Amino acid sequence: MIFDAARTAALELLSPPFRAVFLKTLGLTLLALVALWFSLTSLVEWLALPWLHTLLPGMPSWAGWLGGIIAAIALAFGMALLIAPVTAIVAGLFLDDVAEVVERTDYPADRPGRAMPALRSLVLSMRFLGVVILGNIVALLLLLVPGVNIAAFFIVNGYLLGREFFEFAAMRFRPEAEARALRRHYAGTVFLAGLVISAFLAVPLLNLVTPLFAAAMMVHLHKAISARDAARPGYRPT
């Protein structure tokens, strides 16, 4: 069920119905990253370099050149860390578009889900941003613990991303409390799905479209779980 949902979502990202959302998200993300790069570069030139010349007034010209290279490397490293948060903000605005395409393309006979209000969508986008930042801070700290290492990244992100995106997909059809209850009932399945999402997040370039992949995957997973529950009369999430 999980891998079927993941495979279908990955294939759909490049399909014609998804292309418009994919290109909008990728274009806005790249524009945001370029704007952020120039902003940070200007900030370094405005604050850091004058401070360095004041601190070391007799600094030779080659030292300033070397300092510029070091600053550029530091900026590049900082930008690498900011890719996931920037993607989270941009892609979070298009999650409902992805869900609508999946539902219309793969489940045309089913009742369509309800799009989130703009404010609720923004809140979800900021929550995903917080999840990405918190998850990676915790994972970074756990990387220092012997025997944990890289597994920390997948475990922390798998739990947090699985929870957020499954609840997003479920809340298109259910009240928030019921969506959370369903997620708790299928906690193991949702966590495994979150591990797949975190693996997607760990791949360079693919991490730019991780929220779109995660939204599509969780729509399929929620549909599969709902179909399974429909065959069990009397079931209610607790």
mmCIF file of C-alpha atoms in Angstrom, residues 37 40-41 44-45 48-49 52-53 59-76:
data_model
loop_
_atom_site.group_PDB
_atom_site.id
_atom_site.type_symbol
_atom_site.label_atom_id
_atom_site.label_comp_id
_atom_site.label_asym_id
_atom_site.label_seq_id
_atom_site.Cartn_x
_atom_site.Cartn_y
_atom_site.Cartn_z
ATOM 1 C CA TRP A 37 21.546 34.515 -2.341
ATOM 2 C CA LEU A 40 22.813 37.417 1.879
ATOM 3 C CA THR A 41 25.741 38.408 -0.364
ATOM 4 C CA VAL A 44 27.954 40.152 3.990
ATOM 5 C CA GLU A 45 29.508 42.887 1.828
ATOM 6 C CA ALA A 48 31.180 41.636 7.413
ATOM 7 C CA LEU A 49 33.812 43.034 5.042
ATOM 8 C CA LEU A 52 37.052 42.790 8.844
ATOM 9 C CA HIS A 53 38.961 45.782 7.409
ATOM 10 C CA MET A 59 45.454 43.426 5.926
ATOM 11 C CA PRO A 60 47.131 42.689 2.553
ATOM 12 C CA SER A 61 45.015 42.548 -0.591
ATOM 13 C CA TRP A 62 45.373 38.767 -0.932
ATOM 14 C CA ALA A 63 43.858 38.306 2.520
ATOM 15 C CA GLY A 64 40.747 40.189 1.469
ATOM 16 C CA TRP A 65 40.506 38.004 -1.620
ATOM 17 C CA LEU A 66 40.863 34.863 0.533
ATOM 18 C CA GLY A 67 38.232 36.187 2.926
ATOM 19 C CA GLY A 68 35.864 36.652 -0.011
ATOM 20 C CA ILE A 69 36.332 33.019 -1.037
ATOM 21 C CA ILE A 70 35.694 31.815 2.515
ATOM 22 C CA ALA A 71 32.583 33.991 2.719
ATOM 23 C CA ALA A 72 31.328 32.583 -0.594
ATOM 24 C CA ILE A 73 31.817 29.019 0.655
ATOM 25 C CA ALA A 74 30.007 29.842 3.888
ATOM 26 C CA LEU A 75 27.145 31.410 1.931
ATOM 27 C CA ALA A 76 26.900 28.350 -0.331
#
